[in-house]
Short mmCIF file of C-alpha atoms in Angstrom, two decimals:
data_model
loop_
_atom_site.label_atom_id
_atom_site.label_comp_id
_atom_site.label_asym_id
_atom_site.label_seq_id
_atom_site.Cartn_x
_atom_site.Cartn_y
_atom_site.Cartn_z
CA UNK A 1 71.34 127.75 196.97
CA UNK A 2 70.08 124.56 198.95
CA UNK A 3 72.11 123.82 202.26
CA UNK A 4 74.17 120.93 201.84
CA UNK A 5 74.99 117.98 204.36
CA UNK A 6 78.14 119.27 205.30
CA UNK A 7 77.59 123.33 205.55
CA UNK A 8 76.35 124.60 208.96
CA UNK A 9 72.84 124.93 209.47
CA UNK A 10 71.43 128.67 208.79
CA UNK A 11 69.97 129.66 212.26
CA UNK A 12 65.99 129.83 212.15
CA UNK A 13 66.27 133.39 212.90
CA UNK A 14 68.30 134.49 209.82
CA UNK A 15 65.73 132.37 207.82
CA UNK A 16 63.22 135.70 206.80
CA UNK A 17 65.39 138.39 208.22
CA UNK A 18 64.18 141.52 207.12
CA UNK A 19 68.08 144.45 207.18
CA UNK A 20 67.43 148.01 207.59
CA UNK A 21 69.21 149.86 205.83
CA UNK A 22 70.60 146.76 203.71
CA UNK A 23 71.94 149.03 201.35
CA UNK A 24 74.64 149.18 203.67
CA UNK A 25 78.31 148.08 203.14
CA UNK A 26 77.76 145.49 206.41
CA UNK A 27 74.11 144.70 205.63
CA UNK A 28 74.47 144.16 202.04
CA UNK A 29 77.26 141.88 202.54
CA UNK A 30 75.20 139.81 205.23
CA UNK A 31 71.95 140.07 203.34
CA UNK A 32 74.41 138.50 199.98
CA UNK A 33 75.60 136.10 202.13
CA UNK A 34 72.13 134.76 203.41
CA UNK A 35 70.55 134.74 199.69
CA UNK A 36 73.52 132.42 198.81
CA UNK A 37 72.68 130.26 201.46
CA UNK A 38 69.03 129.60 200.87
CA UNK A 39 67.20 132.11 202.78
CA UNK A 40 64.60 134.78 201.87
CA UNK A 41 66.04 138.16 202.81
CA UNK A 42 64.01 141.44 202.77
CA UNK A 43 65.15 144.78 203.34
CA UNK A 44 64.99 148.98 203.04
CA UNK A 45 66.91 151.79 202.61
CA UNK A 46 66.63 155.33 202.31
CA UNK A 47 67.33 155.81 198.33
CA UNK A 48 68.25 153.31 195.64
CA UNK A 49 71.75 152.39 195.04
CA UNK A 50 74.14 150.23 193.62
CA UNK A 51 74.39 147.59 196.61
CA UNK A 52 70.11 147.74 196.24
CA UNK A 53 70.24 146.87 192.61
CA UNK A 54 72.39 144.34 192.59
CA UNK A 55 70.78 142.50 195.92
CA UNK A 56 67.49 142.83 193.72
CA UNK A 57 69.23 140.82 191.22
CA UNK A 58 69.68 137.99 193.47
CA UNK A 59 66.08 137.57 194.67
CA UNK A 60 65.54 140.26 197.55
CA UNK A 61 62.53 142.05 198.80
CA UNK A 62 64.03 144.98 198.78
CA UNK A 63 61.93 148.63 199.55
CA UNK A 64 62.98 152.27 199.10
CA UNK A 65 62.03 154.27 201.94
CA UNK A 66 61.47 153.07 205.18
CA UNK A 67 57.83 152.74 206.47
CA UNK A 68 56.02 150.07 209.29
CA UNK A 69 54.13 149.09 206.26
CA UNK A 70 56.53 147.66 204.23
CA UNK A 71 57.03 144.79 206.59
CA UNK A 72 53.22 144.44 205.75
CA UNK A 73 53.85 143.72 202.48
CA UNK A 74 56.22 141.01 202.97
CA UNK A 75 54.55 137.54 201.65
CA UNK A 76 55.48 136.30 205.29
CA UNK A 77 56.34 138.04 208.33
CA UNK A 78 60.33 138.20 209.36
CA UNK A 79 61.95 135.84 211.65
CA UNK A 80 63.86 138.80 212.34
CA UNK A 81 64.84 142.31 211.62
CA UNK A 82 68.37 143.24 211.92
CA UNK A 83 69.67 145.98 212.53
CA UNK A 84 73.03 148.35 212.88
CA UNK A 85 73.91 150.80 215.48
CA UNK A 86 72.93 153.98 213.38
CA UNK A 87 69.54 152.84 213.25
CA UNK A 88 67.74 154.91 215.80
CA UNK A 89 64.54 153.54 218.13
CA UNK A 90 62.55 155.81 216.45
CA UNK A 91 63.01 153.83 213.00
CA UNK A 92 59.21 153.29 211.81
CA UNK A 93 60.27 149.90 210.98
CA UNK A 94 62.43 149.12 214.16
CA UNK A 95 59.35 150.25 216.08
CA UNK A 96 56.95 148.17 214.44
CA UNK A 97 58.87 145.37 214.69
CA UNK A 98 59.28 145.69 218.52
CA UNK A 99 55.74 146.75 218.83
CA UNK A 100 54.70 143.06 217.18
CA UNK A 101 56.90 140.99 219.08
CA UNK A 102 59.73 140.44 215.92
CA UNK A 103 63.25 139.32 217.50
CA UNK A 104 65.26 142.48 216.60
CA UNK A 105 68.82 141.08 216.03
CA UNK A 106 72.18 143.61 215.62
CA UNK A 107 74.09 143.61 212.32
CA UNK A 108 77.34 141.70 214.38
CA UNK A 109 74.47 138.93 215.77
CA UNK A 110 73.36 138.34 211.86
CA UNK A 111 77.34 138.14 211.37
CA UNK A 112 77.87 135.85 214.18
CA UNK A 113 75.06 133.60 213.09
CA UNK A 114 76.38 133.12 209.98
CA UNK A 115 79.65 132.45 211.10
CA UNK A 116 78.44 129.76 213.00
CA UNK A 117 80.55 126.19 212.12
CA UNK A 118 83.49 128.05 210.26
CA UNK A 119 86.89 128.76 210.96
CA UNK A 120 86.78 132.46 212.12
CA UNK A 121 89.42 134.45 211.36
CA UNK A 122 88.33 138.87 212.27
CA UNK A 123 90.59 141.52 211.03
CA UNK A 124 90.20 144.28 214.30
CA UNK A 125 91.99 147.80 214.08
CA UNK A 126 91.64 151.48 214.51
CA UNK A 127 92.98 151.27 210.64
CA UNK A 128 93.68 149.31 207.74
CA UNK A 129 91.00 146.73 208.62
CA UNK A 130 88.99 146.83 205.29
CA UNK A 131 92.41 146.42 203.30
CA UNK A 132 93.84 143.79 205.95
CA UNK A 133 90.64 141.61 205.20
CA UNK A 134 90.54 142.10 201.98
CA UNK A 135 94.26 141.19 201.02
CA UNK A 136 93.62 137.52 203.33
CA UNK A 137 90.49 137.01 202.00
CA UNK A 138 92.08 137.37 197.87
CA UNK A 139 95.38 135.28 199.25
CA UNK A 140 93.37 132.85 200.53
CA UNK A 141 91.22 132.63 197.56
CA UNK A 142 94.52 132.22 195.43
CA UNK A 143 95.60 129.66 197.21
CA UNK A 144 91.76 127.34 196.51
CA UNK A 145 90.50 127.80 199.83
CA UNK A 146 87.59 129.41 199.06
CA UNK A 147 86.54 131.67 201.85
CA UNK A 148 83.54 132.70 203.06
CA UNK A 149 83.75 136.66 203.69
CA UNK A 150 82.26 140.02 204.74
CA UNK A 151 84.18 142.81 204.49
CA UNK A 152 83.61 146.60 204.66
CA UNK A 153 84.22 147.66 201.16
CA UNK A 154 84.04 145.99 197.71
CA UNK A 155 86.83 143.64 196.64
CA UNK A 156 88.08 145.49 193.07
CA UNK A 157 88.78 141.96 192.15
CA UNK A 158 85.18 140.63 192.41
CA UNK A 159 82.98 144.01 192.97
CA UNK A 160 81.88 142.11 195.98
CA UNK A 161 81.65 143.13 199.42
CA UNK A 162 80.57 139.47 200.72
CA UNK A 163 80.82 135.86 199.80
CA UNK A 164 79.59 132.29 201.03
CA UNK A 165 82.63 130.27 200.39
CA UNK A 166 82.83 126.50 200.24
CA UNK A 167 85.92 126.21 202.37
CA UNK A 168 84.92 126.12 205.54
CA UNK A 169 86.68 129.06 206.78
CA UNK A 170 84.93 133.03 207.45
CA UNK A 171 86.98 135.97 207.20
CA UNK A 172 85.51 139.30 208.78
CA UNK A 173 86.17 142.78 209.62
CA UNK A 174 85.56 143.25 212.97
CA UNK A 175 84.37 146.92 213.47
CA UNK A 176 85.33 148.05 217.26
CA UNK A 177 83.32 151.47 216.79
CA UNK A 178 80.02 150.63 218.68
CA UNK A 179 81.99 147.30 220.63
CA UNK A 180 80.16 145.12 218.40
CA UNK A 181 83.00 143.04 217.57
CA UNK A 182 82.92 141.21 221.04
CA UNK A 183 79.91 139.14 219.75
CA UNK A 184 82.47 137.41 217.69
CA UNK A 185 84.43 134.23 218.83
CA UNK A 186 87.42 133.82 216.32
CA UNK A 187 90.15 131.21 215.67
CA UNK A 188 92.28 133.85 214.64
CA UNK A 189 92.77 137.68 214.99
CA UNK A 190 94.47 140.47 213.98
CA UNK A 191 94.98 144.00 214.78
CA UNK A 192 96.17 145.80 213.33
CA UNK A 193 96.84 149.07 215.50
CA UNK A 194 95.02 150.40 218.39
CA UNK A 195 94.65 154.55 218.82
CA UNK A 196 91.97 155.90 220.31
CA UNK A 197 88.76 156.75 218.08
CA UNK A 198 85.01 156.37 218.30
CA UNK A 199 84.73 158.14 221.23
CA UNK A 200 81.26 159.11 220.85
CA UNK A 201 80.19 155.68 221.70
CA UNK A 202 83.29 154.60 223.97
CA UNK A 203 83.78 158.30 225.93
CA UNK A 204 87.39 157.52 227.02
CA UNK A 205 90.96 156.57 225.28
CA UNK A 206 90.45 154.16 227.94
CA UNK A 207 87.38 152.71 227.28
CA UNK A 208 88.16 152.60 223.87
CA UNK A 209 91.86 150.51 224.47
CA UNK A 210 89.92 148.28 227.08
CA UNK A 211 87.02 146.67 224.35
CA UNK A 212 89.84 145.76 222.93
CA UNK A 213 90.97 144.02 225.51
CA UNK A 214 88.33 142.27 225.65
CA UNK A 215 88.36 141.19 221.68
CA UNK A 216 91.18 139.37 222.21
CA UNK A 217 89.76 137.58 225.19
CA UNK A 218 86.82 136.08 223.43
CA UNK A 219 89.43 133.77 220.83
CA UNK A 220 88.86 130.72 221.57
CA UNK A 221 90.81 127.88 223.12
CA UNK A 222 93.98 127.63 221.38
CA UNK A 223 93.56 130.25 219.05
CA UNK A 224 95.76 132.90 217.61
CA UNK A 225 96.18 136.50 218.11
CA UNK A 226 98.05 138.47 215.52
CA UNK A 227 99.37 142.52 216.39
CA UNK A 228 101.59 145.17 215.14
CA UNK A 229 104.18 145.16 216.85
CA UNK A 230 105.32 148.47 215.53
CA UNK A 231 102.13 149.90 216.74
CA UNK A 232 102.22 151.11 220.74
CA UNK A 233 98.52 150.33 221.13
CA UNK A 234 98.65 147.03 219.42
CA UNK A 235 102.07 145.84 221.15
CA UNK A 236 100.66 146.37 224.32
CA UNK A 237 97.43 144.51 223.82
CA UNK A 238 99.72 141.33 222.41
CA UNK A 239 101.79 141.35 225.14
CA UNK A 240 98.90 141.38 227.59
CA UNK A 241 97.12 138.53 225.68
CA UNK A 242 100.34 136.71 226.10
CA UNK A 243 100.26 137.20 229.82
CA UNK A 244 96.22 136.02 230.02
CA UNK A 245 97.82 132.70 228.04
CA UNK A 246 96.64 133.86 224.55
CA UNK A 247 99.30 132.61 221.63
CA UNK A 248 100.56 135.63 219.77
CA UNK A 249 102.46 136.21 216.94
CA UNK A 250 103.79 139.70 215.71
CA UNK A 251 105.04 141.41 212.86
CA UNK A 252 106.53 144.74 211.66
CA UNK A 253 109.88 146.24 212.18
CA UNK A 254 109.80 145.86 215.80
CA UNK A 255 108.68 141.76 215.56
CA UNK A 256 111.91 140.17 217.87
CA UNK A 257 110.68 136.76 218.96
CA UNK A 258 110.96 133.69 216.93
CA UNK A 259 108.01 133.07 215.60
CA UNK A 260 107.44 136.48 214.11
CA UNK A 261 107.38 138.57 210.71
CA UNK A 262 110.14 140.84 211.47
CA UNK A 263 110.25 143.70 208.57
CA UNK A 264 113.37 143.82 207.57
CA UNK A 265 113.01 146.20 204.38
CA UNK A 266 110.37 148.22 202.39
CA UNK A 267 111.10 149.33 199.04
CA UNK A 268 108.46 152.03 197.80
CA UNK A 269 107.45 152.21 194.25
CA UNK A 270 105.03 153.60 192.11
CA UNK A 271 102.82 150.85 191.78
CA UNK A 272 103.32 149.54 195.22
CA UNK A 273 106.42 147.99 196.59
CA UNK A 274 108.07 145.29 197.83
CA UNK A 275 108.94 144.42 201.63
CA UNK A 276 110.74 141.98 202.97
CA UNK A 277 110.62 140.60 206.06
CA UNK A 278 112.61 137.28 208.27
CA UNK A 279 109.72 134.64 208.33
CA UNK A 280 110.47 131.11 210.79
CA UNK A 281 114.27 131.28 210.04
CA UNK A 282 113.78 132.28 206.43
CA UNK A 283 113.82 135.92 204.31
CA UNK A 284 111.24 136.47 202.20
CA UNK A 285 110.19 139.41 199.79
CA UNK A 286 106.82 140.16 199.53
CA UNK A 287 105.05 142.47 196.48
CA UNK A 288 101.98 144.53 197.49
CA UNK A 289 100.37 146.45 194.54
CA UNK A 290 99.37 148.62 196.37
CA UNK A 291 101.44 152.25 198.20
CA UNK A 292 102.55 152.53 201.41
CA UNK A 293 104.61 150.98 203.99
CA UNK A 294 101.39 150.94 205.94
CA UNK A 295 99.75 148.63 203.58
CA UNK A 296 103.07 146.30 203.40
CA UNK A 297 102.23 145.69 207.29
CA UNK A 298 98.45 144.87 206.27
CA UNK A 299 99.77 142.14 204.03
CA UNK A 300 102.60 140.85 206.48
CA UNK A 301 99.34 140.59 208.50
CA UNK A 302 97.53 138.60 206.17
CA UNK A 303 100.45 136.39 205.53
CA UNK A 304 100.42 135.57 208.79
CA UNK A 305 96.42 135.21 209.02
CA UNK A 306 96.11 132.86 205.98
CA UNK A 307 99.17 130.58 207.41
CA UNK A 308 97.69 130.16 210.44
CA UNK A 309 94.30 129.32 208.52
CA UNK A 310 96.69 126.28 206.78
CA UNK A 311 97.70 128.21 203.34
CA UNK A 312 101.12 127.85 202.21
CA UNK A 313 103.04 131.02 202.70
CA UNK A 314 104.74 131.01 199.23
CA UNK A 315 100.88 131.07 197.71
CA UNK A 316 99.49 133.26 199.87
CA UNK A 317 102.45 135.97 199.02
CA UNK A 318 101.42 134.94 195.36
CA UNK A 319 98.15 136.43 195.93
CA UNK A 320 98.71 139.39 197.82
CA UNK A 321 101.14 140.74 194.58
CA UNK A 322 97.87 140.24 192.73
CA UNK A 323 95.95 142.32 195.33
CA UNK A 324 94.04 144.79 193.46
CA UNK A 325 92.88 147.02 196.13
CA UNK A 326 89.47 148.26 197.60
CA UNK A 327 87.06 150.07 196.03
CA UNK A 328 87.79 153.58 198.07
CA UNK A 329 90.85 152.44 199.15
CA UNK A 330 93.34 154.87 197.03
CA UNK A 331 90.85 154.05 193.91
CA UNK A 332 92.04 155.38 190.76
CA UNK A 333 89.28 157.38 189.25
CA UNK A 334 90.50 158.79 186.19
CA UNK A 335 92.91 160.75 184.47
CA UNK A 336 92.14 164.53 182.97
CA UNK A 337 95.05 164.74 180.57
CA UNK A 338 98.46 164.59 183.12
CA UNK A 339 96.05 164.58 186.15
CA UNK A 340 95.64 161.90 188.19
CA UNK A 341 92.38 161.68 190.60
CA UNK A 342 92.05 159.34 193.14
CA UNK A 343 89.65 158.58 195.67
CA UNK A 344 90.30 157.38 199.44
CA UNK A 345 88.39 156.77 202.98
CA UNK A 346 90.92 157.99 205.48
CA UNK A 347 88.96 160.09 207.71
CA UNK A 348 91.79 159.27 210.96
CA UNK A 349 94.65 161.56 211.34
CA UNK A 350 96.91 158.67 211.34
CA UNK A 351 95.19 157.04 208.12
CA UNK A 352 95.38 160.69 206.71
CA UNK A 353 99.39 161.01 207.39
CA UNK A 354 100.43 157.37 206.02
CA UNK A 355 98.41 157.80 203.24
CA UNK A 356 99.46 161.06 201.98
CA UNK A 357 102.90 159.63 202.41
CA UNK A 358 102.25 156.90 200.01
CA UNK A 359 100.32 159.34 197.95
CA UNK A 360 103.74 161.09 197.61
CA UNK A 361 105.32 157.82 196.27
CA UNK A 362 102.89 157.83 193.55
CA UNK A 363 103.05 161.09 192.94
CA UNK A 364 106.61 160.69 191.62
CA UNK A 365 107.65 164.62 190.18
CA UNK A 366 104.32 165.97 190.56
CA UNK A 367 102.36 168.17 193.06
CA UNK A 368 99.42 166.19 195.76
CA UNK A 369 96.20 167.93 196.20
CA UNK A 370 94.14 166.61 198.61
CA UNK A 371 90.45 167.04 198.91
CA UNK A 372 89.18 166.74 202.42
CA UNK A 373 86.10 166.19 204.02
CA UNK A 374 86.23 165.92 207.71
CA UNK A 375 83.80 162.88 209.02
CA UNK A 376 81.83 163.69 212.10
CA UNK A 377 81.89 166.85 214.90
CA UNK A 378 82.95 164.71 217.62
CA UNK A 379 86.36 163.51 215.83
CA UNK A 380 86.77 166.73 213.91
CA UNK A 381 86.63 168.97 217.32
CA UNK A 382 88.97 166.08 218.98
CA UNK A 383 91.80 165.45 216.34
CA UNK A 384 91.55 169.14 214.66
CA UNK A 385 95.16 169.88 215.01
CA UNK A 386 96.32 166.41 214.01
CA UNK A 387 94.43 166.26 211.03
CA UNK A 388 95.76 169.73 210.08
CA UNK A 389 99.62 168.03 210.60
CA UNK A 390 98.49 165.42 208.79
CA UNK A 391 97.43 167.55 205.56
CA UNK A 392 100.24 169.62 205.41
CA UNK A 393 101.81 166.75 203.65
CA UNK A 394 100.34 167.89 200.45
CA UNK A 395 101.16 171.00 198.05
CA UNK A 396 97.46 171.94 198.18
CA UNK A 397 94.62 171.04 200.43
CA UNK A 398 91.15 171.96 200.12
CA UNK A 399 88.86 171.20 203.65
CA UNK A 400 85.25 170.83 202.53
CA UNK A 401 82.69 171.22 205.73
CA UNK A 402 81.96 168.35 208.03
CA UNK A 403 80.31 165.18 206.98
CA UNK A 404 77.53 164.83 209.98
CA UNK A 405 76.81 161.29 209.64
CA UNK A 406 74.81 160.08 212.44
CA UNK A 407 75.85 163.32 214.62
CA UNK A 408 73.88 166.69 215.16
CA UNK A 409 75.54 169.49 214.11
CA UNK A 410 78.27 171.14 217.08
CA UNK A 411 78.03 174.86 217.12
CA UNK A 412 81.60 176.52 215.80
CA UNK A 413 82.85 173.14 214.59
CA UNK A 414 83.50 173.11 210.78
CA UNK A 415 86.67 172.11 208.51
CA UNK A 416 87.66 175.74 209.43
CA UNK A 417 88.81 174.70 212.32
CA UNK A 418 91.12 172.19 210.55
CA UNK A 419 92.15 174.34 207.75
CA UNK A 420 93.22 176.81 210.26
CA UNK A 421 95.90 175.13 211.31
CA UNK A 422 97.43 173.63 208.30
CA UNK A 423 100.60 174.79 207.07
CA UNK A 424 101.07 175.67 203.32
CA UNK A 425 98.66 176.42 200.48
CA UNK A 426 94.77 175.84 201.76
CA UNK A 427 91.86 176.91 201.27
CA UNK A 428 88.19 176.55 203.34
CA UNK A 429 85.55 175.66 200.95
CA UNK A 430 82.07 174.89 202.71
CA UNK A 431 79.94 174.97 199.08
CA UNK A 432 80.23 171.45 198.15
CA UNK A 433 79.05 172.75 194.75
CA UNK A 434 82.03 174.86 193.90
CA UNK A 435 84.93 172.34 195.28
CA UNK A 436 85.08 170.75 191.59
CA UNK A 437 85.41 174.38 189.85
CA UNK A 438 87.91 174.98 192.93
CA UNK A 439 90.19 172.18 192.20
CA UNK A 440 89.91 172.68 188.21
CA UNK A 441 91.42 176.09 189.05
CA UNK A 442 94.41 174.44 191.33
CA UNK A 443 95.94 171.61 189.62
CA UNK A 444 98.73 172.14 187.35
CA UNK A 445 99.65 169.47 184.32
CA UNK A 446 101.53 166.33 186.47
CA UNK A 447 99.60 167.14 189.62
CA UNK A 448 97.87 163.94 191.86
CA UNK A 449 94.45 164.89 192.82
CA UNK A 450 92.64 162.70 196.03
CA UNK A 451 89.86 162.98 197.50
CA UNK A 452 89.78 162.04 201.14
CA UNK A 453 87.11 161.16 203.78
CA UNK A 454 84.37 158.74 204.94
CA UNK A 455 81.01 160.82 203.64
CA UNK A 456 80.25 161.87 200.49
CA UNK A 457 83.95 163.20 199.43
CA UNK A 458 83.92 159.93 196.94
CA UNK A 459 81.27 161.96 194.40
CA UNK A 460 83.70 164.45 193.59
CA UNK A 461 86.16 162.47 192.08
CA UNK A 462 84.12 162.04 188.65
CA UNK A 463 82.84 165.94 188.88
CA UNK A 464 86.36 167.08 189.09
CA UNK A 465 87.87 164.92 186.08
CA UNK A 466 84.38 165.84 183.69
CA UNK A 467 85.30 169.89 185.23
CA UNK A 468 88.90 169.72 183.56
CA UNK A 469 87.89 168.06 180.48
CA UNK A 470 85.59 170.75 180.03
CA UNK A 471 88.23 173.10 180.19
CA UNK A 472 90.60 171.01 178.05
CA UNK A 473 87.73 170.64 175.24
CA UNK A 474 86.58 174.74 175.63
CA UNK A 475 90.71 175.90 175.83
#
């Protein structure tokens, strides 16, 4: 789509960027973005995919498998190549770039470019981040503003993880994991909690708390900064900001000062529920389709987000009772005669304990089994016996081995040493091959069945609902 006089000018770098892995939630959603906006954009990944074919579809250069010589075959070479923190040095690609003198740009600097002009508004947090900027970003879009956005997950609404908007405004998750977040310069942020995580890149609770920090020192002049108040981590960093001269506003149940969202009721149901909250001298009730007080706060946090952006509050709470959720975000997957399966990315203790409690809700008479897969050695070894607490929420939990990711294997650390330590009903399974059968054999007619975790967890969800129609269709 041709530029026109009024939208910000695409940076000449971004122009023939060439994304590693672009299949990617963040790459695809920047590579969408700079297709929309005109510009040839190349890419690889390691197998095809969803995000790939789709990408193709819009007119990338897209290769499977990732070799110096595919930046050969590009009709010109890239202005840049972009790339994320879990792409190592020894990339062929990354290498050949560097070797011939191609600008090597970080996924957050491709962000930053193309926020460039806009409104900024990044959605920070050791959780709910995804859902935070995904419930502004649909309230927003209900009320005709049109947003640009890149998020980390896909909108259930649109299937999209990105968008160039029209309005002038960019909504973003900010990911604090690598510190990559403090190349942004927004107009407004929120976070939404702050507890220590990531500390294979930070090292230190402290290190992580103080990046931070220093988020909420880079929004700009006259900007807003938006916290939890019900949060420790996030209170603290608000009333700091405050101090440093930074406006705040808070909400939750905590939120005193005049200008807040103070909570002043949550009403859990099924389908959601409804919260309300005491909003510049006025009570309001808000409906969020989705569980969990935890997400309630997420959209008190939009609320606040998109009125500060110049949407009318009464629209924006509109749109966030039409929220439809995230794909992986307590996705519904499919029903097996009276079982449920659903499918979820918690892979924090905390995120594990509120959303097992919301789980519960929807539950209603029935039993919660909970798949797990741990996500990384470092934060397994670390938050063993919290995740553990966490999971003993649920009638039956099953603790698959540990997701690696980007991480080497840690001698002695697997999901035993979670499922060691949680009370009730649980069971060890390291085959990822028999965990279907295994849950097949579990559930009992009314049960809730979710699987849980950042890695791979998300492919059982269809193996175990096709493993107890089987059984139905054989019985």
């Amino acid at each position: 789509m041709p530029e026109s006089a009024e939208e910000p000018r695409l940076p000449e770098e971004l122009r023939r960027a060439h994304l590693i892995g672009i299949g990617g939630a963040g790459m695809s959603g920047i590579a969408r973005i700079l297709l929309a906006r005109g510009a040839f954009a190349s890419g690889s990944d390691a197998k095809e995919s969803r995000a790939l074919l789709s990408l193709r579809a819009q007119g990338a250069e897209l290769f499977v498998g990732q070799r110096a010589e595919n930046l050969d075959a590009l009709p010109e070479p890239p202005s840049a190549v972009v790339v994320s923190t879990a792409i190592k040095e020894t990339n062929p690609e990354l290498a050949a770039a560097r070797e011939r003198g191609i600008p090597v740009l970080h996924r957050a600097q491709a962000l930053a470019g193309l926020m460039a002009g806009h409104r900024v508004a990044c959605i920070a947090g050791t959780h709910g981040k995804t859902s935070t900027t995904s419930m502004l970003t649909v309230a927003l879009q209900h009320c005709r503003m049109d947003p640009s956005f890149a998020i980390g997950g896909d909108l259930n609404e649109s299937g999209a993880n990105a968008h160039h908007g029209g309005g002038g405004i960019f909504v973003a998750e900010a990911d604090e994991s690598d510190g990559s977040f403090l190349t942004y310069t927004p107009s407004v942020a929120v976070v939404t909690n702050v507890e220590p995580d990531h500390l294979d890149h930070h090292g230190t609770a402290e290190a992580y708390v103080r990046v931070f920090t220093e988020f909420a020192a880079r929004i700009e002049p006259g900007g807003l900064l938006i916290v939890c108040a019900d949060d420790e981590g996030a209170a603290k960093l608000g009333d700091e900001a405050e101090a440093a001269g930074v406006r705040v506003r808070r909400y939750g149940r905590a939120a005193t000062d005049a200008g807040d969202a103070r909570v002043l009721d949550y009403t859990p149901a099924p389908d959601g529920g409804v919260v309300r909250i005491a909003l510049d001298g006025e009570e309001l009730d808000v409906r969020v389709a989705v569980p969990g007080e935890h997400m309630a706060l997420n959209a008190i946090a939009a609320l606040l987000a998109g009125a500060e952006l110049g949407a009318p509050v009464a629209g924006l709470a509109e749109g966030l009772a039409a929220f439809g959720g995230v794909r992986r975000r307590f996705e519904f997957k499919g029903r097996a005669g009276d079982v449920r399966v659903y499918d979820d990315y918690a892979h924090h203790p905390t995120e594990v304990d509120a959303q097992l409690r919301a789980v519960r809700t929807a539950a209603g008479e029935g039993r919660v089994l909970v798949v797990f897969q741990p996500h990384l050695y470092s934060r397994t070894q670390t938050f063993a016996r919290e995740f553990a607490e966490a999971l003993s929420l649920a009638d039956e939990v099953v603790v698959l081995d540990v997701f690696g990711a980007r991480e080497e294997p840690v001698p002695g650390v697997t999901g035993a040493l979670i499922a060691d330590r949680v009370r009730g009903s649980v069971r060890y399974e390291p085959a990822f091959d028999v965990a279907a059968r295994l849950v097949a054999d579990l559930v009992k007619p009314g049960d809730l069945v979710v699987t849980m975790g950042a890695g791979d967890v998300t492919q059982l969800g269809p193996e175990i609902l096709a493993e107890l129609d089987r059984r139905t269709a054989g019985a």
